[in-house]
Amino acid sequence: MVSRRRFLGLGAGTLAVTAGCLGTRRSDGTAAPTNESPATPDSTSEPTGDDSPKTPRDLPEWSPDWTLSFDNWHVLGIDVADFTEVATATNTTNATNTGDALLFTTLSRGGGNSAVAAVDPSDESVRWRTKMDGEAVSGSHAAFQRIARGQWGATLTAETVYSVAGNADEREWTALYALDRSNGERRWSLKRDRKLAVAGVSDGLLVATGLEFFPPPNETTVSHQTPDEPLTTVVYGLDVTDGTVRWTREFTKVRDVAVGPVGIYVAAGDRLLGLGRDGETQFTVDDGPAKWIEVADERLFFLAGEGDGTTLHGVAPNGDGDWKHDVPVEELLLDGDRLYAGGDSVLAVDADGTVAWRDDNYGQWLLLDPDGDTLYTRSGVRADAATAYSTAGEKRWTFEPPSNNAWPEAATADAMVATAITADDSDDLFKTVYAVDSDGEATAAFGRDTVFDSVGRDDTVYLADGRSNLLALTP
């Protein structure tokens, strides 16, 4: 599936109990910079922490500041309105906060319809709610700066909320809805017998993708069958004002689609294609298969290969290869012109290919705090910890809860929220949500059987529990 979000094929039940099993989603270069192998960040000053991690029973019960219930609706995703249309177009996470203070939640009912609701956290109220036919579909979120696990949500611009719903599980149809951000009124919709997703928005052009459905299982097939031929993906160039289809392109074996200020970039098969805003091919890079694309103002980054054979590429906007690094990473996170990559190593790369710093320890599920000065990763030999780096490469601390599975959930400017899957006395799995301070120490915790999405804003973290609740918490 083509999307700017990760893990698009995982369902709700899977996320509830198997977070420790999740991977990540989704690299022509000439000479690399002279400092492509910088020293690993000095870990001698890293705080050692407590050798006996506190269990939830050792910590104060963490109570939400407030809880907003949506009755029989499942709260699956949360998006904040701080990202303006400029930010969405340029994939810049440190955009000026010119948006309002609303939260936009994605809601769904099993076997029923879906909705987007605008929540005003100042008075804990729902400003508007718009229902849509069909269940919520993963791939509605074209934004950056999301934890790797997230899959449900909406794409926000200064004026519009874009969301996808439909009968995707039945392999029948989906529809892309454009809603007025101020009041939720439906502006237009696009329905196709494909699985639609939003790739990005740039200067009046919305780029969507539609993955071909293959026949659903029946008496003569099995539910996990794969198609005989590679599936096709249609890339749509849509007018944001009325949804008019300006152009379409069709590709097979699409791994990712990204949108930048001057073009659209498609990872299809063993090629990376650069399309103009008119949908015409501007260049092709035959160095793939590309599987993850990020677009900065003056550079296109893409990741190619698998496992130990992955290569990170930097490409000029005209397709000329600038540099490449062979690095064991599987995940990218762009912040302005600085790219962070995670996998069996964690590193920061500048647009010219300079590796600013590198730590050859495992770290994925990359997350930046709202100030953009702390990078969090899922870490540890068994993915059982969360590590905080300064964006200059100093490893500040590692939080290790008593768990085989843990990850950074969300962050404020001064604290982090971590989630861990543990077992109680009966060996039943459950999740513990921890408040972790700026020194890496847990200060409070509470149990929650599901956590579907979360986002940090100012001093508050908002959590969607996958059931009917939106929780506001102050770490």
Tab-separated table of C-alpha atoms in Angstrom:
chain	number	residue	atom	x	y	z
A	1	MET	CA	0.000	0.000	0.000
A	2	VAL	CA	1.224	3.483	-0.818
A	3	SER	CA	1.158	5.953	2.027
A	4	ARG	CA	3.133	8.432	4.028
A	5	ARG	CA	2.275	6.473	7.138
A	6	ARG	CA	3.744	3.184	8.241
A	7	PHE	CA	2.310	-0.309	8.824
A	8	LEU	CA	-0.675	0.207	6.620
A	9	GLY	CA	-1.533	-3.469	6.402
A	10	LEU	CA	-1.917	-4.086	10.128
A	11	GLY	CA	-5.330	-4.282	11.698
A	12	ALA	CA	-6.646	-3.103	15.028
A	13	GLY	CA	-6.436	-6.447	16.757
A	14	THR	CA	-2.830	-6.870	15.707
A	15	LEU	CA	-1.825	-3.502	17.147
A	16	ALA	CA	-3.487	-4.277	20.426
A	17	VAL	CA	-1.318	-7.237	21.339
A	18	THR	CA	1.707	-7.570	19.043
A	19	ALA	CA	3.540	-4.273	19.049
A	20	GLY	CA	6.790	-6.078	19.774
A	21	CYS	CA	6.485	-7.897	16.437
A	22	LEU	CA	6.038	-4.852	14.233
A	23	GLY	CA	8.647	-3.816	11.712
A	24	THR	CA	8.881	-0.596	9.770
A	25	ARG	CA	7.505	0.562	6.469
A	26	ARG	CA	8.566	1.094	3.859
A	27	SER	CA	18.207	3.687	-1.716
A	28	ASP	CA	22.576	7.036	-7.791
A	29	GLY	CA	25.063	8.672	-6.144
A	30	THR	CA	28.690	9.584	-6.961
A	31	ALA	CA	31.406	10.340	-4.447
A	32	ALA	CA	30.350	10.367	-0.817
A	33	PRO	CA	31.451	13.161	1.532
A	34	THR	CA	34.835	12.733	3.145
A	35	ASN	CA	33.389	12.312	6.630
A	36	GLU	CA	30.948	9.503	5.854
A	37	SER	CA	32.166	7.487	8.867
A	38	PRO	CA	32.181	9.885	11.800
A	39	ALA	CA	32.830	8.775	15.317
A	40	THR	CA	30.054	7.192	17.266
A	41	PRO	CA	28.584	9.617	19.816
A	42	ASP	CA	30.407	9.499	23.110
A	43	SER	CA	28.366	7.338	25.448
A	44	THR	CA	30.711	7.636	28.425
A	45	SER	CA	28.624	10.454	29.862
A	46	GLU	CA	25.360	8.589	29.439
A	47	PRO	CA	23.419	8.321	32.698
A	48	THR	CA	23.354	4.733	33.882
A	49	GLY	CA	19.963	4.955	35.552
A	50	ASP	CA	18.552	2.467	38.005
A	51	ASP	CA	19.689	-1.113	37.385
A	52	SER	CA	16.348	-2.360	38.751
A	53	PRO	CA	13.627	-0.719	36.663
A	54	LYS	CA	10.550	0.364	38.543
A	55	THR	CA	7.468	-1.726	37.938
A	56	PRO	CA	4.081	-0.025	37.546
A	57	ARG	CA	3.301	-0.979	41.141
A	58	ASP	CA	6.276	1.127	42.295
A	59	LEU	CA	4.983	4.281	40.631
A	60	PRO	CA	2.136	6.673	41.352
A	61	GLU	CA	-1.051	6.058	39.385
A	62	TRP	CA	-1.084	8.428	36.428
A	63	SER	CA	-4.523	9.984	36.035
A	64	PRO	CA	-5.621	11.817	32.886
A	65	ASP	CA	-6.242	15.540	33.136
A	66	TRP	CA	-9.507	14.844	31.340
A	67	THR	CA	-11.156	12.149	29.232
A	68	LEU	CA	-13.554	12.737	26.355
A	69	SER	CA	-15.788	9.797	25.481
A	70	PHE	CA	-17.199	9.155	21.997
A	71	ASP	CA	-19.629	6.479	23.205
A	72	ASN	CA	-19.695	3.560	20.735
A	73	TRP	CA	-17.154	5.090	18.343
A	74	HIS	CA	-13.561	3.811	18.350
A	75	VAL	CA	-10.959	6.594	18.556
A	76	LEU	CA	-8.183	5.467	16.209
A	77	GLY	CA	-6.129	8.516	15.259
A	78	ILE	CA	-5.218	12.018	16.389
A	79	ASP	CA	-3.863	14.880	14.294
A	80	VAL	CA	-2.989	18.384	15.420
A	81	ALA	CA	-3.799	21.543	13.503
A	82	ASP	CA	-0.366	23.120	13.896
A	83	PHE	CA	0.785	22.011	10.455
A	84	THR	CA	-0.096	24.633	7.863
A	85	GLU	CA	-0.385	24.077	4.125
A	86	VAL	CA	3.195	25.297	3.755
A	87	ALA	CA	4.401	22.697	6.225
A	88	THR	CA	2.523	19.915	4.473
A	89	ALA	CA	3.961	20.913	1.117
A	90	THR	CA	7.563	21.049	2.257
A	91	ASN	CA	7.598	18.234	4.824
A	92	THR	CA	9.061	20.620	7.396
A	93	THR	CA	8.285	19.613	10.944
A	94	ASN	CA	9.344	22.860	12.586
A	95	ALA	CA	6.671	24.915	10.847
A	96	THR	CA	5.374	28.055	12.470
A	97	ASN	CA	2.272	27.378	14.511
A	98	THR	CA	-0.287	29.411	12.635
A	99	GLY	CA	-3.104	26.887	12.992
A	100	ASP	CA	-5.843	26.841	15.546
A	101	ALA	CA	-5.709	24.721	18.676
A	102	LEU	CA	-7.992	21.928	17.495
A	103	LEU	CA	-7.298	18.219	17.562
A	104	PHE	CA	-8.712	16.112	14.734
A	105	THR	CA	-9.694	12.581	15.667
A	106	THR	CA	-10.437	9.691	13.319
A	107	LEU	CA	-13.406	7.621	14.513
A	108	SER	CA	-14.803	4.326	13.299
A	109	ARG	CA	-17.427	1.749	14.216
A	110	GLY	CA	-16.896	-1.922	13.493
A	111	GLY	CA	-19.000	-2.890	10.500
A	112	GLY	CA	-20.340	0.642	10.327
A	113	ASN	CA	-19.380	4.085	9.154
A	114	SER	CA	-16.542	6.404	10.154
A	115	ALA	CA	-16.116	10.049	11.061
A	116	VAL	CA	-13.685	12.874	11.656
A	117	ALA	CA	-14.258	15.006	14.748
A	118	ALA	CA	-12.665	18.346	15.609
A	119	VAL	CA	-11.964	18.603	19.337
A	120	ASP	CA	-11.266	21.839	21.208
A	121	PRO	CA	-9.007	20.843	24.134
A	122	SER	CA	-9.499	24.200	25.850
A	123	ASP	CA	-13.016	23.246	26.902
A	124	GLU	CA	-12.864	19.492	26.177
A	125	SER	CA	-15.640	19.760	23.595
A	126	VAL	CA	-16.372	18.472	20.100
A	127	ARG	CA	-16.615	21.460	17.750
A	128	TRP	CA	-17.880	19.395	14.815
A	129	ARG	CA	-18.191	15.804	13.681
A	130	THR	CA	-18.658	14.649	10.071
A	131	LYS	CA	-19.709	11.101	9.265
A	132	MET	CA	-18.558	9.241	6.152
A	133	ASP	CA	-19.749	6.061	4.490
A	134	GLY	CA	-17.522	3.070	5.131
A	135	GLU	CA	-14.989	2.273	7.807
A	136	ALA	CA	-11.850	4.329	8.409
A	137	VAL	CA	-9.069	3.370	5.997
A	138	SER	CA	-5.372	3.485	6.827
A	139	GLY	CA	-3.405	5.793	4.564
A	140	SER	CA	-5.351	8.995	5.132
A	141	HIS	CA	-2.362	10.624	6.813
A	142	ALA	CA	0.217	12.205	4.494
A	143	ALA	CA	2.088	14.040	7.235
A	144	PHE	CA	5.587	13.519	8.540
A	145	GLN	CA	6.727	13.435	12.156
A	146	ARG	CA	4.652	10.468	13.205
A	147	ILE	CA	5.735	7.480	15.234
A	148	ALA	CA	6.263	4.513	12.951
A	149	ARG	CA	3.378	2.520	14.373
A	150	GLY	CA	0.666	5.031	13.459
A	151	GLN	CA	-1.653	4.281	10.565
A	152	TRP	CA	-4.989	6.034	11.025
A	153	GLY	CA	-5.483	9.758	10.768
A	154	ALA	CA	-6.254	12.676	8.496
A	155	THR	CA	-4.186	14.972	6.286
A	156	LEU	CA	-4.475	18.610	7.359
A	157	THR	CA	-3.903	21.799	5.425
A	158	ALA	CA	-4.726	25.380	6.364
A	159	GLU	CA	-8.296	25.028	5.095
A	160	THR	CA	-9.063	21.349	4.567
A	161	VAL	CA	-9.120	17.974	6.290
A	162	TYR	CA	-8.643	14.983	3.971
A	163	SER	CA	-9.777	11.533	5.080
A	164	VAL	CA	-10.341	8.133	3.420
A	165	ALA	CA	-13.137	5.710	4.252
A	166	GLY	CA	-14.797	2.768	2.555
A	167	ASN	CA	-15.059	-0.995	2.290
A	168	ALA	CA	-11.355	-1.712	1.929
A	169	ASP	CA	-11.368	-4.896	3.991
A	170	GLU	CA	-14.000	-6.319	1.642
A	171	ARG	CA	-11.860	-5.156	-1.321
A	172	GLU	CA	-14.744	-3.213	-2.796
A	173	TRP	CA	-14.297	0.600	-2.789
A	174	THR	CA	-12.939	3.576	-0.884
A	175	ALA	CA	-13.575	7.319	-1.068
A	176	LEU	CA	-11.378	10.341	-0.375
A	177	TYR	CA	-13.271	13.117	1.398
A	178	ALA	CA	-12.292	16.793	1.560
A	179	LEU	CA	-13.822	18.519	4.598
A	180	ASP	CA	-13.819	22.201	5.517
A	181	ARG	CA	-11.479	22.476	8.500
A	182	SER	CA	-13.504	25.217	10.172
A	183	ASN	CA	-16.892	23.475	10.244
A	184	GLY	CA	-16.501	19.948	8.850
A	185	GLU	CA	-18.710	20.517	5.796
A	186	ARG	CA	-17.972	18.169	2.909
A	187	ARG	CA	-16.442	20.034	-0.046
A	188	TRP	CA	-16.008	17.107	-2.419
A	189	SER	CA	-15.256	13.411	-2.542
A	190	LEU	CA	-13.563	10.970	-4.931
A	191	LYS	CA	-14.720	7.332	-4.979
A	192	ARG	CA	-12.834	4.499	-6.667
A	193	ASP	CA	-12.873	0.696	-6.684
A	194	ARG	CA	-9.348	0.832	-5.262
A	195	LYS	CA	-7.746	1.440	-1.892
A	196	LEU	CA	-7.146	5.179	-1.871
A	197	ALA	CA	-4.518	6.984	0.213
A	198	VAL	CA	-3.179	10.532	0.455
A	199	ALA	CA	0.441	11.025	-0.638
A	200	GLY	CA	0.677	14.778	-0.085
A	201	VAL	CA	-0.529	18.298	-0.852
A	202	SER	CA	1.475	21.049	-2.561
A	203	ASP	CA	0.372	24.432	-3.905
A	204	GLY	CA	-3.161	23.551	-4.926
A	205	LEU	CA	-2.371	19.978	-5.983
A	206	LEU	CA	-3.387	16.958	-3.935
A	207	VAL	CA	-1.663	13.712	-4.853
A	208	ALA	CA	-3.543	10.532	-3.998
A	209	THR	CA	-2.861	6.892	-4.762
A	210	GLY	CA	-5.211	4.024	-5.512
A	211	LEU	CA	-4.018	0.459	-5.010
A	212	GLU	CA	-5.748	-2.199	-7.076
A	213	PHE	CA	-7.895	-4.687	-5.183
A	214	PHE	CA	-7.401	-8.341	-5.984
A	215	PRO	CA	-10.318	-10.767	-5.694
A	216	PRO	CA	-11.479	-11.427	-2.152
A	217	PRO	CA	-11.330	-14.961	-0.761
A	218	ASN	CA	-14.183	-17.359	-1.473
A	219	GLU	CA	-14.898	-21.068	-1.266
A	220	THR	CA	-12.116	-21.889	-3.716
A	221	THR	CA	-9.433	-19.521	-2.393
A	222	VAL	CA	-7.724	-18.884	0.910
A	223	SER	CA	-7.784	-15.641	2.827
A	224	HIS	CA	-4.023	-15.113	2.658
A	225	GLN	CA	-3.556	-15.699	-1.058
A	226	THR	CA	-1.386	-13.309	-3.036
A	227	PRO	CA	-2.158	-11.958	-6.520
A	228	ASP	CA	-0.770	-13.786	-9.545
A	229	GLU	CA	0.509	-10.529	-11.076
A	230	PRO	CA	1.956	-7.404	-9.412
A	231	LEU	CA	-0.797	-5.046	-8.315
A	232	THR	CA	-1.164	-1.699	-10.037
A	233	THR	CA	-1.321	1.656	-8.311
A	234	VAL	CA	-2.897	4.709	-9.921
A	235	VAL	CA	-1.374	8.056	-8.904
A	236	TYR	CA	-3.931	10.864	-9.099
A	237	GLY	CA	-3.225	14.585	-9.397
A	238	LEU	CA	-6.308	16.330	-7.970
A	239	ASP	CA	-7.362	19.976	-7.807
A	240	VAL	CA	-7.769	20.807	-4.119
A	241	THR	CA	-10.711	23.156	-4.740
A	242	ASP	CA	-13.162	20.677	-6.238
A	243	GLY	CA	-11.420	17.293	-6.532
A	244	THR	CA	-11.147	17.468	-10.324
A	245	VAL	CA	-8.717	14.830	-11.637
A	246	ARG	CA	-6.028	16.777	-13.509
A	247	TRP	CA	-4.020	13.688	-14.486
A	248	THR	CA	-3.409	10.052	-13.645
A	249	ARG	CA	-0.415	7.702	-13.947
A	250	GLU	CA	-0.373	3.936	-13.411
A	251	PHE	CA	2.535	1.934	-11.977
A	252	THR	CA	3.171	-1.559	-10.630
A	253	LYS	CA	5.031	-2.661	-7.494
A	254	VAL	CA	4.766	0.760	-5.867
A	255	ARG	CA	6.520	0.997	-2.498
A	256	ASP	CA	6.161	4.700	-1.731
A	257	VAL	CA	4.999	8.030	-3.163
A	258	ALA	CA	6.153	11.416	-1.842
A	259	VAL	CA	5.226	14.993	-2.735
A	260	GLY	CA	7.566	17.987	-2.790
A	261	PRO	CA	7.320	21.659	-3.767
A	262	VAL	CA	8.207	21.021	-7.432
A	263	GLY	CA	7.358	17.405	-8.083
A	264	ILE	CA	6.044	13.991	-7.162
A	265	TYR	CA	8.330	11.004	-6.566
A	266	VAL	CA	7.304	7.386	-7.083
A	267	ALA	CA	9.195	4.281	-5.951
A	268	ALA	CA	7.980	1.605	-8.372
A	269	GLY	CA	9.724	-1.700	-9.039
A	270	ASP	CA	13.468	-1.127	-9.330
A	271	ARG	CA	13.123	2.545	-10.220
A	272	LEU	CA	12.596	5.910	-8.643
A	273	LEU	CA	10.629	8.244	-10.906
A	274	GLY	CA	10.405	12.011	-10.624
A	275	LEU	CA	7.164	13.458	-11.993
A	276	GLY	CA	6.411	17.092	-12.697
A	277	ARG	CA	3.318	18.757	-11.320
A	278	ASP	CA	1.628	17.857	-14.606
A	279	GLY	CA	2.267	14.166	-13.959
A	280	GLU	CA	4.843	13.806	-16.746
A	281	THR	CA	8.086	11.923	-16.043
A	282	GLN	CA	11.027	14.293	-15.496
A	283	PHE	CA	13.701	11.742	-14.564
A	284	THR	CA	14.273	8.108	-13.630
A	285	VAL	CA	16.825	6.704	-11.190
A	286	ASP	CA	17.540	3.019	-11.865
A	287	ASP	CA	19.029	2.229	-8.470
A	288	GLY	CA	16.475	0.436	-6.378
A	289	PRO	CA	14.156	-0.899	-5.384
A	290	ALA	CA	13.445	2.292	-3.496
A	291	LYS	CA	11.196	1.747	-0.492
A	292	TRP	CA	11.096	5.018	1.440
A	293	ILE	CA	11.223	8.606	0.140
A	294	GLU	CA	11.591	11.921	1.969
A	295	VAL	CA	11.632	15.314	0.222
A	296	ALA	CA	13.482	18.373	1.533
A	297	ASP	CA	13.619	21.769	-0.199
A	298	GLU	CA	16.858	21.091	-2.088
A	299	ARG	CA	17.269	17.338	-1.783
A	300	LEU	CA	15.424	14.103	-2.336
A	301	PHE	CA	16.344	11.311	0.053
A	302	PHE	CA	15.477	7.708	-0.608
A	303	LEU	CA	16.266	4.348	0.911
A	304	ALA	CA	16.848	1.254	-1.259
A	305	GLY	CA	17.684	-2.382	-0.642
A	306	GLU	CA	16.976	-4.710	2.235
A	307	GLY	CA	18.715	-5.683	5.486
A	308	ASP	CA	22.494	-5.294	5.424
A	309	GLY	CA	22.267	-4.206	1.788
A	310	THR	CA	20.362	-0.969	2.349
A	311	THR	CA	21.683	2.226	0.782
A	312	LEU	CA	20.664	5.783	1.616
A	313	HIS	CA	20.732	8.121	-1.392
A	314	GLY	CA	20.740	11.890	-1.786
A	315	VAL	CA	19.433	13.115	-5.127
A	316	ALA	CA	19.144	16.623	-6.564
A	317	PRO	CA	15.687	17.851	-7.612
A	318	ASN	CA	16.560	17.120	-11.278
A	319	GLY	CA	17.415	13.500	-10.467
A	320	ASP	CA	21.209	13.839	-10.465
A	321	GLY	CA	22.764	11.562	-7.878
A	322	ASP	CA	24.767	13.460	-5.284
A	323	TRP	CA	25.834	10.892	-2.695
A	324	LYS	CA	25.009	7.554	-1.123
A	325	HIS	CA	25.804	5.684	2.073
A	326	ASP	CA	25.576	1.968	2.745
A	327	VAL	CA	23.955	1.891	6.165
A	328	PRO	CA	21.880	-0.752	8.034
A	329	VAL	CA	18.739	1.346	8.453
A	330	GLU	CA	15.064	0.739	7.727
A	331	GLU	CA	13.332	3.979	8.690
A	332	LEU	CA	13.662	7.683	7.860
A	333	LEU	CA	12.485	10.860	9.566
A	334	LEU	CA	12.962	14.277	7.969
A	335	ASP	CA	13.209	17.522	9.930
A	336	GLY	CA	13.857	20.454	7.604
A	337	ASP	CA	17.089	19.578	5.740
A	338	ARG	CA	18.281	17.159	8.434
A	339	LEU	CA	17.443	13.487	7.915
A	340	TYR	CA	17.410	10.950	10.724
A	341	ALA	CA	17.660	7.248	9.917
A	342	GLY	CA	17.140	4.280	12.194
A	343	GLY	CA	17.640	0.518	12.175
A	344	ASP	CA	20.678	-1.397	13.362
A	345	SER	CA	22.287	2.055	13.530
A	346	VAL	CA	20.950	5.532	14.265
A	347	LEU	CA	22.364	8.446	12.317
A	348	ALA	CA	21.766	12.050	11.293
A	349	VAL	CA	22.547	13.099	7.717
A	350	ASP	CA	22.584	16.616	6.262
A	351	ALA	CA	21.328	17.453	2.781
A	352	ASP	CA	24.861	17.470	1.309
A	353	GLY	CA	25.419	13.911	2.540
A	354	THR	CA	27.493	14.797	5.582
A	355	VAL	CA	26.860	12.294	8.368
A	356	ALA	CA	26.558	14.596	11.357
A	357	TRP	CA	26.614	11.727	13.841
A	358	ARG	CA	26.081	7.986	14.070
A	359	ASP	CA	25.477	5.465	16.822
A	360	ASP	CA	25.891	1.815	15.857
A	361	ASN	CA	23.222	0.588	18.227
A	362	TYR	CA	19.713	-0.493	17.345
A	363	GLY	CA	17.148	2.293	17.216
A	364	GLN	CA	13.877	2.563	15.303
A	365	TRP	CA	10.419	4.168	15.605
A	366	LEU	CA	12.051	7.575	15.408
A	367	LEU	CA	10.269	10.403	17.182
A	368	LEU	CA	11.209	14.080	17.588
A	369	ASP	CA	9.958	16.177	20.467
A	370	PRO	CA	7.917	19.311	19.618
A	371	ASP	CA	10.969	21.564	20.041
A	372	GLY	CA	12.977	19.465	17.595
A	373	ASP	CA	15.960	19.162	19.958
A	374	THR	CA	15.500	15.576	21.196
A	375	LEU	CA	15.287	12.399	19.123
A	376	TYR	CA	13.711	9.327	20.698
A	377	THR	CA	14.120	5.767	19.429
A	378	ARG	CA	12.904	2.326	20.307
A	379	SER	CA	16.090	0.635	21.471
A	380	GLY	CA	17.559	-2.290	23.364
A	381	VAL	CA	18.588	-5.776	22.275
A	382	ARG	CA	14.988	-6.977	22.562
A	383	ALA	CA	13.390	-3.667	21.588
A	384	ASP	CA	12.599	-3.303	25.271
A	385	ALA	CA	13.699	0.293	25.898
A	386	ALA	CA	13.496	3.889	24.686
A	387	THR	CA	16.579	6.065	24.177
A	388	ALA	CA	16.839	9.855	24.051
A	389	TYR	CA	19.489	11.582	21.909
A	390	SER	CA	20.175	15.257	21.583
A	391	THR	CA	19.919	16.190	17.931
A	392	ALA	CA	23.679	16.901	18.142
A	393	GLY	CA	24.175	13.163	18.744
A	394	GLU	CA	24.677	12.926	22.511
A	395	LYS	CA	22.969	9.906	24.007
A	396	ARG	CA	21.218	11.393	27.009
A	397	TRP	CA	19.568	8.399	28.639
A	398	THR	CA	17.823	5.080	28.082
A	399	PHE	CA	14.562	4.176	29.788
A	400	GLU	CA	14.253	0.433	30.391
A	401	PRO	CA	10.919	-0.666	31.827
A	402	PRO	CA	10.433	-4.259	33.042
A	403	SER	CA	9.216	-5.454	29.651
A	404	ASN	CA	10.247	-7.288	26.516
A	405	ASN	CA	8.566	-4.652	24.360
A	406	ALA	CA	8.702	-0.879	24.784
A	407	TRP	CA	8.760	2.207	22.623
A	408	PRO	CA	8.512	6.013	22.728
A	409	GLU	CA	4.837	6.836	22.349
A	410	ALA	CA	4.790	10.643	22.230
A	411	ALA	CA	6.701	13.602	23.635
A	412	THR	CA	6.340	17.087	24.973
A	413	ALA	CA	9.203	19.592	25.066
A	414	ASP	CA	10.414	18.292	28.447
A	415	ALA	CA	9.089	14.756	28.811
A	416	MET	CA	8.320	11.537	26.994
A	417	VAL	CA	5.490	9.063	27.159
A	418	ALA	CA	6.550	5.434	26.741
A	419	THR	CA	4.394	2.367	26.251
A	420	ALA	CA	5.432	-1.152	27.237
A	421	ILE	CA	3.826	-4.553	26.808
A	422	THR	CA	4.249	-6.583	29.954
A	423	ALA	CA	2.655	-9.603	31.574
A	424	ASP	CA	0.794	-9.673	34.852
A	425	ASP	CA	0.823	-12.512	37.373
A	426	SER	CA	-1.390	-14.628	35.104
A	427	ASP	CA	0.902	-13.970	32.113
A	428	ASP	CA	-1.847	-12.064	30.301
A	429	LEU	CA	-0.495	-9.294	28.102
A	430	PHE	CA	-1.351	-5.719	28.917
A	431	LYS	CA	0.080	-2.290	28.161
A	432	THR	CA	1.563	0.126	30.647
A	433	VAL	CA	1.839	3.808	29.748
A	434	TYR	CA	4.703	5.611	31.533
A	435	ALA	CA	5.437	9.275	32.093
A	436	VAL	CA	9.215	9.736	31.721
A	437	ASP	CA	10.955	12.947	32.776
A	438	SER	CA	13.890	14.761	31.147
A	439	ASP	CA	16.358	12.591	33.091
A	440	GLY	CA	14.869	9.354	31.801
A	441	GLU	CA	13.138	8.488	35.077
A	442	ALA	CA	9.580	7.175	35.191
A	443	THR	CA	7.385	9.360	37.385
A	444	ALA	CA	3.955	7.753	36.949
A	445	ALA	CA	2.195	4.942	35.083
A	446	PHE	CA	-1.210	3.511	34.286
A	447	GLY	CA	-2.544	0.438	32.515
A	448	ARG	CA	-4.335	0.545	29.177
A	449	ASP	CA	-5.226	-2.472	27.062
A	450	THR	CA	-4.973	-0.576	23.770
A	451	VAL	CA	-3.161	2.525	22.570
A	452	PHE	CA	-3.846	3.353	18.933
A	453	ASP	CA	-2.351	6.803	18.485
A	454	SER	CA	-0.901	9.669	20.471
A	455	VAL	CA	0.525	13.109	19.928
A	456	GLY	CA	2.383	15.623	22.103
A	457	ARG	CA	1.538	19.287	22.059
A	458	ASP	CA	2.808	21.994	24.407
A	459	ASP	CA	2.866	20.316	27.839
A	460	THR	CA	0.165	17.756	27.084
A	461	VAL	CA	0.021	14.350	25.427
A	462	TYR	CA	-3.242	13.233	23.824
A	463	LEU	CA	-3.892	9.519	23.571
A	464	ALA	CA	-6.453	7.568	21.528
A	465	ASP	CA	-7.215	4.301	23.240
A	466	GLY	CA	-8.818	2.534	20.274
A	467	ARG	CA	-12.019	2.207	22.236
A	468	SER	CA	-14.156	5.275	22.827
A	469	ASN	CA	-11.843	7.642	24.662
A	470	LEU	CA	-9.550	10.554	23.981
A	471	LEU	CA	-7.278	11.125	26.985
A	472	ALA	CA	-5.313	14.254	27.870
A	473	LEU	CA	-2.240	13.669	30.068
A	474	THR	CA	0.477	15.900	31.475
A	475	PRO	CA	3.769	13.973	31.897
